[in-house]
Coordinates of C-alpha atoms in Angstrom, one line a residue:
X1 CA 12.5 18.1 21.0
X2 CA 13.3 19.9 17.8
X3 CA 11.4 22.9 16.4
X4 CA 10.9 20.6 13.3
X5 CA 9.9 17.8 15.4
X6 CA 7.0 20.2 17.0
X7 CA 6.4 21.3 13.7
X8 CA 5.4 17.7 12.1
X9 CA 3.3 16.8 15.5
X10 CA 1.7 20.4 16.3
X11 CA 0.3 21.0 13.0
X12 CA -3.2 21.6 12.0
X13 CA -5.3 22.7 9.7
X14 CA -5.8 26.1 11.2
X15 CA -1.8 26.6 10.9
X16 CA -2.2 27.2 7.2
X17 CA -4.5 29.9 6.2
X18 CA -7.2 29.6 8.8
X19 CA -10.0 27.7 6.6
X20 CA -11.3 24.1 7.3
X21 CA -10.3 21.4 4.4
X22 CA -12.8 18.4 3.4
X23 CA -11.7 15.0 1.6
X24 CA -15.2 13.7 0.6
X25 CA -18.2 14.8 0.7
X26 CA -19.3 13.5 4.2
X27 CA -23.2 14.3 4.0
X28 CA -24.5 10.7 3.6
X29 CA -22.6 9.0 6.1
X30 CA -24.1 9.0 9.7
X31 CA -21.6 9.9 11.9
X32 CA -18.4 9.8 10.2
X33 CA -18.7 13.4 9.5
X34 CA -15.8 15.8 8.9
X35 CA -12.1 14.1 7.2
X36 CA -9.1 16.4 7.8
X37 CA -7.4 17.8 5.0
X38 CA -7.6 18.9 1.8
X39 CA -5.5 20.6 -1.2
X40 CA -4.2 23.9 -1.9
X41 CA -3.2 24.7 -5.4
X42 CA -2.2 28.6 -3.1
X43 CA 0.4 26.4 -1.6
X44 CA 2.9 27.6 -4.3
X45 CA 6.6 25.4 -4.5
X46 CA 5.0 23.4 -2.0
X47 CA 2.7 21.5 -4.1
X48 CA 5.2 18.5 -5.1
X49 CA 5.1 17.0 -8.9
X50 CA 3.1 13.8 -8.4
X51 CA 5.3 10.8 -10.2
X52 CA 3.9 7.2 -11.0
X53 CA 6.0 4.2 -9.4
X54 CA 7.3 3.5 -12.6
X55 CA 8.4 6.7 -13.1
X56 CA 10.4 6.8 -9.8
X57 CA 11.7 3.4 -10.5
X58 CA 13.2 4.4 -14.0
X59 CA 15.2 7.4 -12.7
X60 CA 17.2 7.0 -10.2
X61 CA 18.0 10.5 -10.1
X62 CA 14.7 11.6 -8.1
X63 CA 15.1 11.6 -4.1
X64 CA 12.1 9.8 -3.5
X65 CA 12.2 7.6 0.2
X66 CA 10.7 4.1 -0.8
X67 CA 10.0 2.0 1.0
X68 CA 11.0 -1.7 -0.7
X69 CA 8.3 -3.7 0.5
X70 CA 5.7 -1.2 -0.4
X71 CA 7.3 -1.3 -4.0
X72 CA 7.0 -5.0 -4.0
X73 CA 3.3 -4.9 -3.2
X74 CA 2.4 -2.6 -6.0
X75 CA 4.7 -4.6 -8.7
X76 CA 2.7 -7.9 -6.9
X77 CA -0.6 -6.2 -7.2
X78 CA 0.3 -4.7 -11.3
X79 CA 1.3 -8.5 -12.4
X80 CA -1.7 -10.3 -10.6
X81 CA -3.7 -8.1 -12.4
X82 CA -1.7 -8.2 -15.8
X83 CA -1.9 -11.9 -16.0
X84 CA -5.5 -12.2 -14.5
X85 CA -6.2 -9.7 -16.7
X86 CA -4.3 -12.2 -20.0
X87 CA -6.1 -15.2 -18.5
X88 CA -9.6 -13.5 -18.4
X89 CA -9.4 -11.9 -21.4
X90 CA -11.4 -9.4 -20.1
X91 CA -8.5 -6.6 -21.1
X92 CA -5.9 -8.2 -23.1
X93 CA -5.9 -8.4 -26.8
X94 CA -6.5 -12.0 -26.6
X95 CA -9.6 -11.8 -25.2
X96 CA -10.3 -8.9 -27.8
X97 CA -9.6 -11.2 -30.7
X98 CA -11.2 -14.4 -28.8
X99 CA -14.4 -12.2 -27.3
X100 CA -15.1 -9.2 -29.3
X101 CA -18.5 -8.8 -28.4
X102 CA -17.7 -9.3 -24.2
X103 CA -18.3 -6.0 -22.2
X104 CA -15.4 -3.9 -21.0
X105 CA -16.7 -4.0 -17.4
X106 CA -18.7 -7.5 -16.7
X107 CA -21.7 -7.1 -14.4
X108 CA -21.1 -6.9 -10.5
X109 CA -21.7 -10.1 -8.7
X110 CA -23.0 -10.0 -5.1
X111 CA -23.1 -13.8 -3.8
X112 CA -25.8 -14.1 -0.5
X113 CA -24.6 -13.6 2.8
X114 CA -24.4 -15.9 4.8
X115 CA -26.3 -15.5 8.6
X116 CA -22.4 -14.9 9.8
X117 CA -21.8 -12.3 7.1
X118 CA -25.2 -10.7 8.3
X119 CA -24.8 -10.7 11.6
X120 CA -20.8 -9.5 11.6
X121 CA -22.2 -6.8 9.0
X122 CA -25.1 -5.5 11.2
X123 CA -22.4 -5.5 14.0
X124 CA -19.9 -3.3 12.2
X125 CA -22.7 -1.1 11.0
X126 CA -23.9 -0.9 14.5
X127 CA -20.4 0.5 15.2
X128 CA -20.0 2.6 12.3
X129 CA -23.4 4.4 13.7
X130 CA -21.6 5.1 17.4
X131 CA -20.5 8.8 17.8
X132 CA -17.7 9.2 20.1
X133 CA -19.6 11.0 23.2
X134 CA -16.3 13.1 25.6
X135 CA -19.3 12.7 28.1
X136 CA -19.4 9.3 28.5
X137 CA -17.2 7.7 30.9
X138 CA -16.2 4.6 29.1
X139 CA -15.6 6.8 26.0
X140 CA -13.3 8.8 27.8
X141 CA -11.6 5.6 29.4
X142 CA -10.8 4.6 26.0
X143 CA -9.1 7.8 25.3
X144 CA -6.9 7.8 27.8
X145 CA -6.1 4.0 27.0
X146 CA -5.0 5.1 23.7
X147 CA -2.7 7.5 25.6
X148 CA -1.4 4.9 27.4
X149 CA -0.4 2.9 24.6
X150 CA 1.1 5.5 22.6
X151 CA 3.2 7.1 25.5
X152 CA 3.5 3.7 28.0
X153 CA 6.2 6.1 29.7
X154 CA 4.7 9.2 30.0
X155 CA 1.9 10.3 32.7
X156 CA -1.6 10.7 31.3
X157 CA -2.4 14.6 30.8
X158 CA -6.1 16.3 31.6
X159 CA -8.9 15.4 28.8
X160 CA -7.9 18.8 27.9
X161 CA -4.2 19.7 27.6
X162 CA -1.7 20.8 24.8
X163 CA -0.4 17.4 25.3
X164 CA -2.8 15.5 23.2
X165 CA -1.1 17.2 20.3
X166 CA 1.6 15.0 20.4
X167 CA -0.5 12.4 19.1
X168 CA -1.5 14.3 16.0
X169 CA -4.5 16.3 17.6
X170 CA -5.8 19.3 16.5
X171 CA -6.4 21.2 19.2
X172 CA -6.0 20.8 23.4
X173 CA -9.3 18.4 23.2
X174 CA -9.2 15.4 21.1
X175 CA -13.1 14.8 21.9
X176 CA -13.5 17.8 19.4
X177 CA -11.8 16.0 16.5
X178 CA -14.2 13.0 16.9
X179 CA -17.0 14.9 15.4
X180 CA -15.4 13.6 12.0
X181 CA -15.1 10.3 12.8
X182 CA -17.4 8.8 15.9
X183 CA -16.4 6.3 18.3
X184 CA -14.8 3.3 15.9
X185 CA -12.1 5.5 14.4
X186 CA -11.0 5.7 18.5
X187 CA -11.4 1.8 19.1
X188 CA -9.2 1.2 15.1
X189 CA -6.4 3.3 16.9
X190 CA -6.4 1.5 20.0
X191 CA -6.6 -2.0 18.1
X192 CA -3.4 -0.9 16.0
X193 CA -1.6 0.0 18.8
X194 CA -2.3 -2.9 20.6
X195 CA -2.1 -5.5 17.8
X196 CA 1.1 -3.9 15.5
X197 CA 2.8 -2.2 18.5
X198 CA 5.9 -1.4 16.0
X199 CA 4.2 -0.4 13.1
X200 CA 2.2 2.2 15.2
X201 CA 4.9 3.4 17.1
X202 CA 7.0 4.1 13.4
X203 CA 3.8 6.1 12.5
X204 CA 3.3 7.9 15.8
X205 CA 6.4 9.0 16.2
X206 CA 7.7 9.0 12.4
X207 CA 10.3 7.0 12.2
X208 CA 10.6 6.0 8.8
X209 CA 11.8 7.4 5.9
X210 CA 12.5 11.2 5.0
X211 CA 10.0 12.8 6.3
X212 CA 8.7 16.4 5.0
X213 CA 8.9 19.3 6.7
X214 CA 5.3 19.5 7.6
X215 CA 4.2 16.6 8.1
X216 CA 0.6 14.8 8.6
X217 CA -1.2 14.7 12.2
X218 CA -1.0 11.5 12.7
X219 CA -4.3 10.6 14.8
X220 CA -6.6 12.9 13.1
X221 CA -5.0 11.1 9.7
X222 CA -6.2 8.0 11.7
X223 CA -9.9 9.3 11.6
X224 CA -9.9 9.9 8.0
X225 CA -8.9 6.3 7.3
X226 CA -11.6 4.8 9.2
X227 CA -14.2 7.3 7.3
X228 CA -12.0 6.4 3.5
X229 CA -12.6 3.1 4.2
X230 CA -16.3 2.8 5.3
X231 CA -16.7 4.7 1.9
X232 CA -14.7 2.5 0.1
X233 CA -16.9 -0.4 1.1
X234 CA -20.0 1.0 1.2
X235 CA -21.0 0.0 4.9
X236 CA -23.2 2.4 5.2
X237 CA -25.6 1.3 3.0
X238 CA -24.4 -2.6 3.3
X239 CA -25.0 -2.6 -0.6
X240 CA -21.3 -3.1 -2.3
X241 CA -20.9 -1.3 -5.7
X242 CA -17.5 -2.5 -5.9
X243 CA -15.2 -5.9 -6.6
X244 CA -13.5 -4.5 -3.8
X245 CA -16.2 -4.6 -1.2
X246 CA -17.6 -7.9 -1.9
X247 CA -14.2 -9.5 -1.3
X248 CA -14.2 -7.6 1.8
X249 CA -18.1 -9.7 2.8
X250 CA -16.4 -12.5 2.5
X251 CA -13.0 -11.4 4.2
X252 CA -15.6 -11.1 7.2
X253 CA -16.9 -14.4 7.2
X254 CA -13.5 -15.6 8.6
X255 CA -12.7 -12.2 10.6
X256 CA -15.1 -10.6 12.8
X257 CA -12.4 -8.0 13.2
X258 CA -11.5 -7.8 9.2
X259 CA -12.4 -4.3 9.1
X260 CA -9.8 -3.2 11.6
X261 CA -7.1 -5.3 10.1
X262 CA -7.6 -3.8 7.2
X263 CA -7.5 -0.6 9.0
X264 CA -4.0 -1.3 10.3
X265 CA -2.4 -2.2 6.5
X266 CA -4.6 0.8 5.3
X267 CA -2.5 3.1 8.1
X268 CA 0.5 1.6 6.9
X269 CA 0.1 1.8 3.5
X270 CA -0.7 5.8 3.5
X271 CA 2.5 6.5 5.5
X272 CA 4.3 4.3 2.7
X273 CA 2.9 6.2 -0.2
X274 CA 3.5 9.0 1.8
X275 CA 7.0 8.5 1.5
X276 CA 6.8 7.6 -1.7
X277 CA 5.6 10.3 -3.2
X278 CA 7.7 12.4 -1.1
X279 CA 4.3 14.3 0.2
X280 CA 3.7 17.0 2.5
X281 CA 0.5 18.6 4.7
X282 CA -1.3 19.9 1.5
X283 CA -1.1 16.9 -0.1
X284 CA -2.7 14.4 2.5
X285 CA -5.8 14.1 0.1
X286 CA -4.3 12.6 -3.2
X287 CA -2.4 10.6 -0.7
X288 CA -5.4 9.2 1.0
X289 CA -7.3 8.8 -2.4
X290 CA -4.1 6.9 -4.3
X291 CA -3.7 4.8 -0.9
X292 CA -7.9 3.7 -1.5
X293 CA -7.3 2.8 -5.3
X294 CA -4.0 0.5 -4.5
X295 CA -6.4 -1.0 -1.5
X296 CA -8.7 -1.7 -3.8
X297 CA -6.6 -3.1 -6.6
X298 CA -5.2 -5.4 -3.5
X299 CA -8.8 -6.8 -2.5
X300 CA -9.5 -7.2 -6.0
X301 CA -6.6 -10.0 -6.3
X302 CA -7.3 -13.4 -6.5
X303 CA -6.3 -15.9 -4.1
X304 CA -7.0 -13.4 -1.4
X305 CA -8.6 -15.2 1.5
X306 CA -8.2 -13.3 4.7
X307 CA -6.3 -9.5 5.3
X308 CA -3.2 -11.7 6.0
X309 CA -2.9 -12.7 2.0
X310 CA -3.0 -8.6 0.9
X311 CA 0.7 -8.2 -0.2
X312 CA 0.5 -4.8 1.7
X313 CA -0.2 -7.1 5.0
X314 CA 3.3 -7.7 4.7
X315 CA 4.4 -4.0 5.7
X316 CA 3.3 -4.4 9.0
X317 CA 5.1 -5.1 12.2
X318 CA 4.5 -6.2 15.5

């Protein structure tokens, strides 16, 4: 294995300076409790020059990595909502001439659940409330299944081992890292792996694309999507303050498991604007936050009826 190689899968946050980073203030959330990385405006030439897609599309001079289908989703996403936006009127000069008086943001909707909405809410709360416990048996059993599906050639190391940071751990004990994230961040990992094989494997092992020199831990990365998007939907409260997370209630009404699909093109969609933006370790944070504002836009489309229809669904492979 390369010295780079180690470098991109060994790396924590203690590697930097020594000092812990945050992504979002975690007080209010249960037990999703500590996200991994943050900025560092020290970080000197490190600290890239953040450039909009357009931006990278009109100069081909600037060696950026994209990745074409996650261009085609966000030029998807950008013209749904142009001509939504032209039909609407809610934006466009049309409606400003035709509705002068209408409100630039219109007033939330939030339909009634349904009893299956209820119920499959309560059940992903109930989840959401789970911390992951390295005492428990069954915990650890689903630890070392994760192992198993990562590295399906490799023999399973101790709970405790140097090993696990191969994964994208942050120190010899994964079970420490949990503390962040509680038990459903663990069973989103396990469902990738099992139900996009190839995407996960890409990710895990970085595959794609140009990677940077210090490069994102990849299952500690994991644990900060589950926690973005439980934010982004407001689960923990159940109450959704966002066109975004309603779409998502009714995503769930045809998918018990739409939260961990949508954890999957999530994944997928960070390493893509990852690449993208041609990111490194400091920089995991704007990543994370741009990846939740093109989910959002993406849930926001119309004619979006299960996880499958989200044009970043498309970026994933089994």
């Amino acid at each position: 294995m390369s010295s780079s190689s180690n470098l991109r899968r060994r790396l924590h946050h203690g590697d930097v300076d020594g000092r812990k980073r945050e992504l979002y203030d975690t007080s209010d959330f249960g037990s999703l409790g500590e996200p991994l990385l943050g900025n560092d405006r020290e970080y000197g030439d490190r600290h890239r020059e953040q450039y909009s897609l357009e931006e990278l599309l009109d100069d081909p001079g600037r060696k950026v990595q994209l990745h074409w289908s996650f261009i085609f989703s966000q030029l998807l996403a950008q013209w749904a909502q142009w001509l939504a936006n032209i039909v609407l009127g809610s934006r466009s000069l049309f409606g400003r001439f035709t509705n002068p008086a209408l409100p630039s943001q219109t007033r939330l909707h939030v339909p009634a659940l349904t009893s299956l909405q209820e119920e499959r809410l309560r059940q992903l709360q109930s989840r959401l409330k789970v911390p992951f416990d390295g005492s428990r048996i069954e915990h650890q059993d689903a630890l070392k299944q994760l192992w198993r599906l990562a590295f399906p050639n490799r023999a399973l190391p101790p709970l405790k081992s140097e090993l696990w940071k191969e994964m994208g751990w942050q120190g010899t004990d994964p079970s420490t890292d949990f503390r962040g994230g509680g038990f459903i961040s663990l069973e989103n990992l396990i469902y990738y792996a099992e139900k996009y094989p190839e995407s996960f494997q890409c990710l895990l092992l970085k595959q794609d694309g140009q990677r940077a020199e210090w490069e994102y831990p990849f299952a500690v990365a994991g644990i900060n999507i589950s926690f973005m998007l439980a934010q982004m939907l407001d689960l923990q409260s159940g109450k959704p303050t966002s066109r975004a997370a309603v779409r998502f209630l009714d995503l769930l009404a045809d998918d018990e498991m739409a939260f961990d699909n949508l954890y999957c093109v999530a994944f997928q969609m960070m390493d893509a604007q990852w690449l993208a933006k041609g990111a490194s370790y400091m920089e995991f944070n704007d990543v994370l936050k741009s990846t939740r504002a093109q989910l959002e836009r993406e849930l926001e489309l119309e004619d979006i009826s299960s996880i499958k229809d989200l044009p970043a669904y498309n970026m994933l492979r089994r």
